[in-house]
Amino acid sequence: QVQLTESGGGLVESGGSLTLSCVASGKDVSLRRMNWYRQPEGSPREMVAEISDERTGYGWFAEGRFNISRDASKNTLYLQMNNLKPEDTAVYYCNLQRWRNGWVNYWGQGTQVTVSS
């Protein structure tokens, strides 16, 4: 079983920065394919950023402001968010994908990010 624990959310003013962390634990955990998603209240979940051995990608709203990275030695995924805007307010979720005769998704509990104007 895989467990994902996010931290680093909070309240920040518009233009500020936050760094989210996600620690992965469990048997045979690998950070090879991981993502950050977010879900604004009343809206569907959307992809923020992805990282794998092959590529790094971002949602259009994250390009140039957010940076995804990982530290395999710490089993930790990061999301550095700069120049935050009120529309970035959402619950942010860490996602790990693992191949088990098909992609299996694991999710963290989420961390709230609130950006005040």
Coordinates of N, CA, C and O in Angstrom, one line a residue:
Q1 N 0.8 -1.2 0.0 CA 0.0 0.0 0.0 C 0.9 1.2 0.0 O 2.0 1.2 0.6
V2 N 0.4 2.3 -0.7 CA 1.2 3.5 -0.8 C 0.4 4.6 0.0 O -0.8 4.7 -0.1
Q3 N 1.1 5.4 0.8 CA 0.6 6.5 1.5 C 1.2 7.8 1.1 O 2.5 7.8 1.0
L4 N 0.4 8.8 0.9 CA 0.9 10.1 0.5 C 0.5 11.2 1.5 O -0.7 11.2 1.8
T5 N 1.4 11.9 1.9 CA 1.1 12.9 3.0 C 1.6 14.3 2.5 O 2.8 14.5 2.4
E6 N 0.6 15.2 2.2 CA 0.9 16.5 1.8 C 1.1 17.5 3.0 O 0.5 17.3 4.0
S7 N 1.9 18.5 2.7 CA 2.0 19.6 3.7 C 2.4 20.9 3.0 O 2.8 20.8 1.8
G8 N 2.4 22.0 3.7 CA 2.8 23.2 3.1 C 1.8 24.2 2.7 O 2.1 25.3 2.3
G9 N 0.5 23.8 2.7 CA -0.6 24.7 2.4 C -0.8 25.8 3.4 O -0.2 25.7 4.5
G10 N -1.6 26.7 3.1 CA -1.9 27.8 4.0 C -2.5 29.0 3.4 O -2.9 28.9 2.2
L11 N -2.5 30.1 4.1 CA -3.0 31.4 3.6 C -1.9 32.3 3.2 O -0.9 32.5 4.0
V12 N -2.0 32.8 2.0 CA -0.9 33.7 1.5 C -1.6 34.8 0.7 O -2.6 34.7 0.2
E13 N -0.9 36.0 0.7 CA -1.4 37.1 0.0 C -1.1 36.9 -1.5 O -0.1 36.3 -1.9
S14 N -1.9 37.6 -2.3 CA -1.7 37.6 -3.8 C -0.3 38.1 -4.1 O 0.2 39.1 -3.5
G15 N 0.4 37.3 -5.0 CA 1.8 37.6 -5.3 C 2.8 36.9 -4.5 O 4.0 36.9 -4.7
G16 N 2.3 36.2 -3.4 CA 3.2 35.5 -2.5 C 3.6 34.1 -3.1 O 3.2 33.7 -4.2
S17 N 4.3 33.3 -2.3 CA 4.8 32.0 -2.7 C 4.5 31.0 -1.6 O 4.5 31.3 -0.4
L18 N 4.4 29.8 -2.0 CA 4.3 28.6 -1.1 C 5.0 27.4 -1.8 O 5.0 27.3 -3.0
T19 N 5.5 26.6 -0.9 CA 6.0 25.3 -1.4 C 5.3 24.2 -0.8 O 5.3 24.0 0.5
L20 N 4.7 23.3 -1.6 CA 4.0 22.1 -1.1 C 4.9 20.9 -1.1 O 5.8 20.8 -2.0
S21 N 4.8 20.1 -0.2 CA 5.6 18.8 -0.1 C 4.6 17.6 0.0 O 3.5 17.7 0.5
C22 N 5.1 16.5 -0.6 CA 4.3 15.3 -0.5 C 5.3 14.1 -0.2 O 6.2 13.9 -1.1
V23 N 5.2 13.5 0.9 CA 6.0 12.4 1.3 C 5.3 11.1 1.0 O 4.2 10.9 1.4
A24 N 6.0 10.3 0.2 CA 5.4 9.0 -0.2 C 6.0 7.9 0.7 O 7.2 7.8 0.9
S25 N 5.2 7.0 1.2 CA 5.7 5.9 2.0 C 4.9 4.6 1.6 O 3.9 4.6 1.0
G26 N 5.5 3.5 2.0 CA 4.9 2.2 1.7 C 5.9 1.3 1.0 O 7.0 1.6 0.7
K27 N 5.4 0.1 0.7 CA 6.3 -0.9 0.0 C 6.5 -0.6 -1.4 O 5.6 -0.3 -2.2
D28 N 7.8 -0.7 -1.8 CA 8.2 -0.5 -3.2 C 7.7 0.8 -3.8 O 7.3 0.9 -5.0
V29 N 7.8 1.9 -3.0 CA 7.4 3.2 -3.4 C 8.4 3.7 -4.4 O 9.6 3.6 -4.2
S30 N 7.9 4.3 -5.5 CA 8.8 4.9 -6.5 C 8.2 6.2 -6.9 O 7.0 6.3 -7.0
L31 N 9.0 7.3 -7.1 CA 8.5 8.6 -7.5 C 8.6 8.7 -9.0 O 8.6 9.9 -9.5
R32 N 8.6 7.7 -9.7 CA 8.9 7.8 -11.2 C 7.8 8.5 -11.9 O 8.1 9.2 -12.9
R33 N 6.5 8.4 -11.4 CA 5.5 9.1 -12.2 C 4.5 9.7 -11.1 O 3.8 9.0 -10.5
M34 N 4.6 11.0 -11.0 CA 3.8 11.7 -10.0 C 3.3 13.0 -10.5 O 3.8 13.6 -11.5
N35 N 2.2 13.5 -9.8 CA 1.5 14.6 -10.3 C 1.0 15.4 -9.1 O 0.8 14.9 -8.0
W36 N 0.7 16.7 -9.4 CA -0.1 17.5 -8.5 C -1.4 17.9 -9.2 O -1.3 18.3 -10.3
Y37 N -2.4 17.8 -8.4 CA -3.8 18.2 -8.9 C -4.3 19.2 -7.9 O -3.8 19.3 -6.8
R38 N -5.3 19.9 -8.4 CA -6.0 20.8 -7.4 C -7.5 20.8 -7.7 O -7.9 20.5 -8.8
Q39 N -8.3 21.2 -6.7 CA -9.7 21.2 -6.9 C -10.2 22.5 -6.2 O -10.4 22.5 -4.9
P40 N -10.6 23.5 -6.9 CA -11.2 24.6 -6.3 C -12.6 24.3 -5.9 O -13.3 23.3 -6.4
E41 N -13.2 24.9 -4.9 CA -14.5 24.6 -4.4 C -15.5 24.7 -5.5 O -15.6 25.7 -6.2
G42 N -16.3 23.7 -5.6 CA -17.4 23.7 -6.6 C -16.9 23.4 -8.0 O -17.7 23.5 -9.0
S43 N -15.7 23.0 -8.2 CA -15.1 22.8 -9.5 C -14.5 21.4 -9.6 O -14.2 20.8 -8.5
P44 N -14.3 20.9 -10.8 CA -13.7 19.6 -10.9 C -12.2 19.6 -10.6 O -11.6 20.7 -10.7
R45 N -11.6 18.5 -10.3 CA -10.2 18.4 -10.1 C -9.4 18.6 -11.4 O -9.8 18.1 -12.4
E46 N -8.3 19.3 -11.4 CA -7.5 19.6 -12.6 C -6.0 19.4 -12.3 O -5.6 19.6 -11.2
M47 N -5.3 19.0 -13.4 CA -3.9 18.7 -13.2 C -3.1 20.0 -13.2 O -3.3 20.9 -14.0
V48 N -2.2 20.1 -12.2 CA -1.4 21.3 -12.0 C 0.0 21.0 -12.7 O 0.5 21.9 -13.4
A49 N 0.6 19.9 -12.4 CA 1.9 19.6 -12.8 C 2.2 18.1 -12.8 O 1.6 17.4 -12.0
E50 N 3.0 17.7 -13.7 CA 3.4 16.2 -13.7 C 4.9 16.1 -13.9 O 5.6 16.9 -14.5
I51 N 5.4 15.0 -13.3 CA 6.8 14.7 -13.5 C 7.0 13.2 -13.6 O 6.4 12.4 -12.9
S52 N 7.9 12.8 -14.5 CA 8.2 11.4 -14.7 C 9.6 11.3 -15.2 O 10.3 12.4 -15.4
D53 N 10.1 10.2 -15.5 CA 11.5 10.0 -16.0 C 11.5 10.6 -17.4 O 12.6 10.9 -17.9
E54 N 10.4 10.7 -18.1 CA 10.4 11.1 -19.5 C 10.1 12.6 -19.6 O 10.6 13.2 -20.6
R55 N 9.3 13.2 -18.7 CA 8.9 14.6 -19.0 C 8.5 15.3 -17.7 O 8.2 14.6 -16.7
T56 N 8.4 16.6 -17.9 CA 7.8 17.5 -16.9 C 6.8 18.3 -17.6 O 7.1 18.9 -18.7
G57 N 5.6 18.5 -17.0 CA 4.6 19.3 -17.7 C 3.7 20.1 -16.7 O 3.7 19.7 -15.5
Y58 N 3.1 21.1 -17.2 CA 2.3 22.0 -16.4 C 0.9 22.3 -17.0 O 0.8 22.4 -18.3
G59 N -0.1 22.5 -16.2 CA -1.3 23.1 -16.7 C -1.0 24.5 -17.1 O -0.1 25.2 -16.7
W60 N -1.9 25.0 -18.1 CA -1.6 26.3 -18.7 C -1.5 27.4 -17.6 O -0.7 28.3 -17.8
F61 N -2.2 27.3 -16.5 CA -2.2 28.3 -15.5 C -1.0 28.3 -14.7 O -0.7 29.2 -13.9
A62 N -0.3 27.2 -14.7 CA 0.9 27.0 -13.9 C 2.2 27.3 -14.6 O 3.3 27.6 -13.9
E63 N 2.2 27.4 -15.9 CA 3.4 27.6 -16.7 C 4.0 29.0 -16.3 O 3.4 30.0 -16.2
G64 N 5.3 28.9 -16.0 CA 6.1 30.1 -15.6 C 6.0 30.5 -14.2 O 6.7 31.4 -13.8
R65 N 5.0 30.0 -13.4 CA 4.9 30.3 -12.0 C 5.1 29.2 -11.1 O 5.6 29.4 -9.9
F66 N 4.8 28.0 -11.5 CA 5.0 26.8 -10.6 C 6.2 25.9 -11.1 O 6.5 25.9 -12.3
N67 N 6.8 25.2 -10.1 CA 7.8 24.3 -10.5 C 7.7 23.0 -9.7 O 7.6 23.0 -8.5
I68 N 7.6 21.9 -10.4 CA 7.5 20.6 -9.8 C 8.9 20.0 -9.7 O 9.7 20.1 -10.7
S69 N 9.2 19.3 -8.6 CA 10.5 18.6 -8.5 C 10.3 17.4 -7.5 O 9.3 17.3 -6.8
R70 N 11.3 16.6 -7.5 CA 11.2 15.4 -6.6 C 12.6 15.1 -6.0 O 13.6 15.4 -6.7
D71 N 12.6 14.5 -4.9 CA 13.9 14.1 -4.2 C 13.7 12.6 -3.9 O 13.0 12.3 -2.9
A72 N 14.3 11.8 -4.7 CA 14.1 10.3 -4.5 C 14.7 9.9 -3.1 O 14.2 9.0 -2.5
S73 N 15.7 10.5 -2.7 CA 16.4 10.1 -1.4 C 15.5 10.4 -0.2 O 15.6 9.7 0.8
K74 N 14.5 11.3 -0.4 CA 13.6 11.6 0.7 C 12.2 11.1 0.4 O 11.3 11.4 1.1
N75 N 12.0 10.5 -0.8 CA 10.7 10.0 -1.2 C 9.7 11.2 -1.2 O 8.5 11.0 -0.7
T76 N 10.1 12.4 -1.6 CA 9.3 13.6 -1.5 C 9.2 14.3 -2.8 O 10.1 14.4 -3.6
L77 N 7.9 14.7 -3.1 CA 7.6 15.5 -4.3 C 7.3 16.9 -3.8 O 6.8 17.1 -2.7
Y78 N 7.7 17.9 -4.6 CA 7.5 19.3 -4.2 C 6.7 20.0 -5.3 O 6.8 19.6 -6.5
L79 N 6.1 21.1 -4.9 CA 5.5 22.0 -5.8 C 5.8 23.4 -5.3 O 5.2 23.9 -4.3
Q80 N 6.7 24.1 -6.0 CA 7.0 25.5 -5.7 C 6.1 26.4 -6.4 O 6.0 26.3 -7.7
M81 N 5.3 27.2 -5.7 CA 4.3 28.1 -6.4 C 4.7 29.5 -6.1 O 4.8 29.9 -5.0
N82 N 4.9 30.3 -7.2 CA 5.2 31.7 -7.1 C 4.2 32.6 -7.7 O 3.3 32.1 -8.5
N83 N 4.2 33.8 -7.3 CA 3.2 34.8 -7.9 C 1.8 34.3 -7.8 O 1.1 34.3 -8.8
L84 N 1.4 33.8 -6.6 CA 0.1 33.2 -6.5 C -1.0 34.2 -6.6 O -0.9 35.4 -6.3
K85 N -2.1 33.7 -7.2 CA -3.3 34.6 -7.5 C -4.5 34.0 -6.7 O -4.5 32.8 -6.4
P86 N -5.5 34.9 -6.5 CA -6.7 34.4 -5.8 C -7.3 33.2 -6.5 O -7.9 32.3 -5.8
E87 N -7.2 33.1 -7.8 CA -7.8 31.9 -8.5 C -7.0 30.7 -8.3 O -7.4 29.6 -8.8
D88 N -5.9 30.7 -7.6 CA -5.1 29.5 -7.3 C -5.7 28.9 -6.0 O -5.2 27.8 -5.6
T89 N -6.6 29.5 -5.4 CA -7.2 29.0 -4.2 C -7.9 27.6 -4.5 O -8.7 27.6 -5.4
A90 N -7.5 26.6 -3.7 CA -8.0 25.2 -4.0 C -7.4 24.3 -3.0 O -6.5 24.7 -2.2
V91 N -7.9 23.1 -3.0 CA -7.2 22.0 -2.3 C -6.3 21.3 -3.3 O -6.7 21.0 -4.4
Y92 N -5.0 21.2 -2.9 CA -4.0 20.6 -3.7 C -3.7 19.2 -3.3 O -3.5 18.9 -2.1
Y93 N -3.7 18.3 -4.3 CA -3.6 16.9 -4.0 C -2.3 16.3 -4.7 O -2.0 16.6 -5.9
C94 N -1.6 15.5 -4.0 CA -0.5 14.7 -4.6 C -1.0 13.4 -5.1 O -1.9 12.8 -4.5
N95 N -0.5 13.0 -6.3 CA -0.9 11.8 -7.0 C 0.3 11.0 -7.4 O 1.2 11.6 -8.0
L96 N 0.3 9.7 -7.1 CA 1.3 8.8 -7.5 C 0.7 7.8 -8.4 O -0.4 7.2 -8.1
Q97 N 1.3 7.5 -9.5 CA 0.8 6.4 -10.4 C 1.8 5.3 -10.5 O 3.0 5.5 -10.6
R98 N 1.3 4.1 -10.4 CA 2.2 2.9 -10.4 C 1.6 1.9 -11.3 O 0.3 1.7 -11.4
W99 N 2.4 1.2 -12.1 CA 1.9 0.2 -13.0 C 1.8 -1.1 -12.4 O 2.7 -1.7 -11.8
R100 N 0.5 -1.6 -12.4 CA 0.2 -2.9 -11.9 C -0.8 -3.5 -12.9 O -2.0 -3.6 -12.6
N101 N -0.3 -4.0 -14.0 CA -1.2 -4.4 -15.1 C -2.2 -3.4 -15.5 O -3.3 -3.7 -15.8
G102 N -1.8 -2.2 -15.4 CA -2.6 -1.0 -15.7 C -2.2 0.1 -14.7 O -1.6 -0.3 -13.6
W103 N -2.5 1.3 -14.9 CA -2.1 2.4 -14.0 C -3.0 2.4 -12.8 O -4.2 2.4 -12.9
V104 N -2.4 2.4 -11.6 CA -3.1 2.5 -10.4 C -2.7 3.8 -9.8 O -1.6 4.2 -9.7
N105 N -3.8 4.6 -9.3 CA -3.6 5.9 -8.8 C -3.7 5.9 -7.3 O -4.6 5.3 -6.7
Y106 N -2.8 6.6 -6.6 CA -2.9 6.8 -5.2 C -2.9 8.3 -4.9 O -2.3 9.1 -5.7
W107 N -3.7 8.7 -3.9 CA -3.9 10.1 -3.6 C -3.6 10.4 -2.2 O -3.9 9.6 -1.3
G108 N -3.1 11.6 -2.0 CA -3.0 12.2 -0.6 C -4.3 12.7 -0.2 O -5.3 12.8 -0.9
Q109 N -4.3 13.2 1.1 CA -5.6 13.8 1.7 C -5.8 15.2 1.2 O -7.0 15.7 1.4
G110 N -4.8 15.8 0.6 CA -5.0 17.2 0.2 C -4.6 18.2 1.2 O -4.6 18.0 2.4
T111 N -4.1 19.4 0.7 CA -3.8 20.5 1.5 C -4.4 21.8 1.0 O -4.3 22.0 -0.3
Q112 N -4.9 22.6 1.8 CA -5.7 23.8 1.4 C -4.7 24.9 1.1 O -3.8 25.2 2.0
V113 N -4.8 25.5 0.0 CA -4.1 26.7 -0.3 C -5.1 27.9 -0.6 O -6.0 27.7 -1.4
T114 N -5.0 28.9 0.2 CA -5.9 30.1 0.1 C -5.1 31.3 -0.2 O -4.2 31.6 0.5
V115 N -5.4 32.0 -1.3 CA -4.7 33.2 -1.7 C -5.7 34.4 -1.6 O -6.7 34.4 -2.2
S116 N -5.3 35.3 -0.7 CA -6.2 36.5 -0.5 C -5.8 37.6 -1.5 O -4.6 37.8 -1.9
S117 N -6.8 38.4 -1.9 CA -6.5 39.5 -2.8 C -6.1 40.8 -2.1 O -6.2 40.9 -0.9

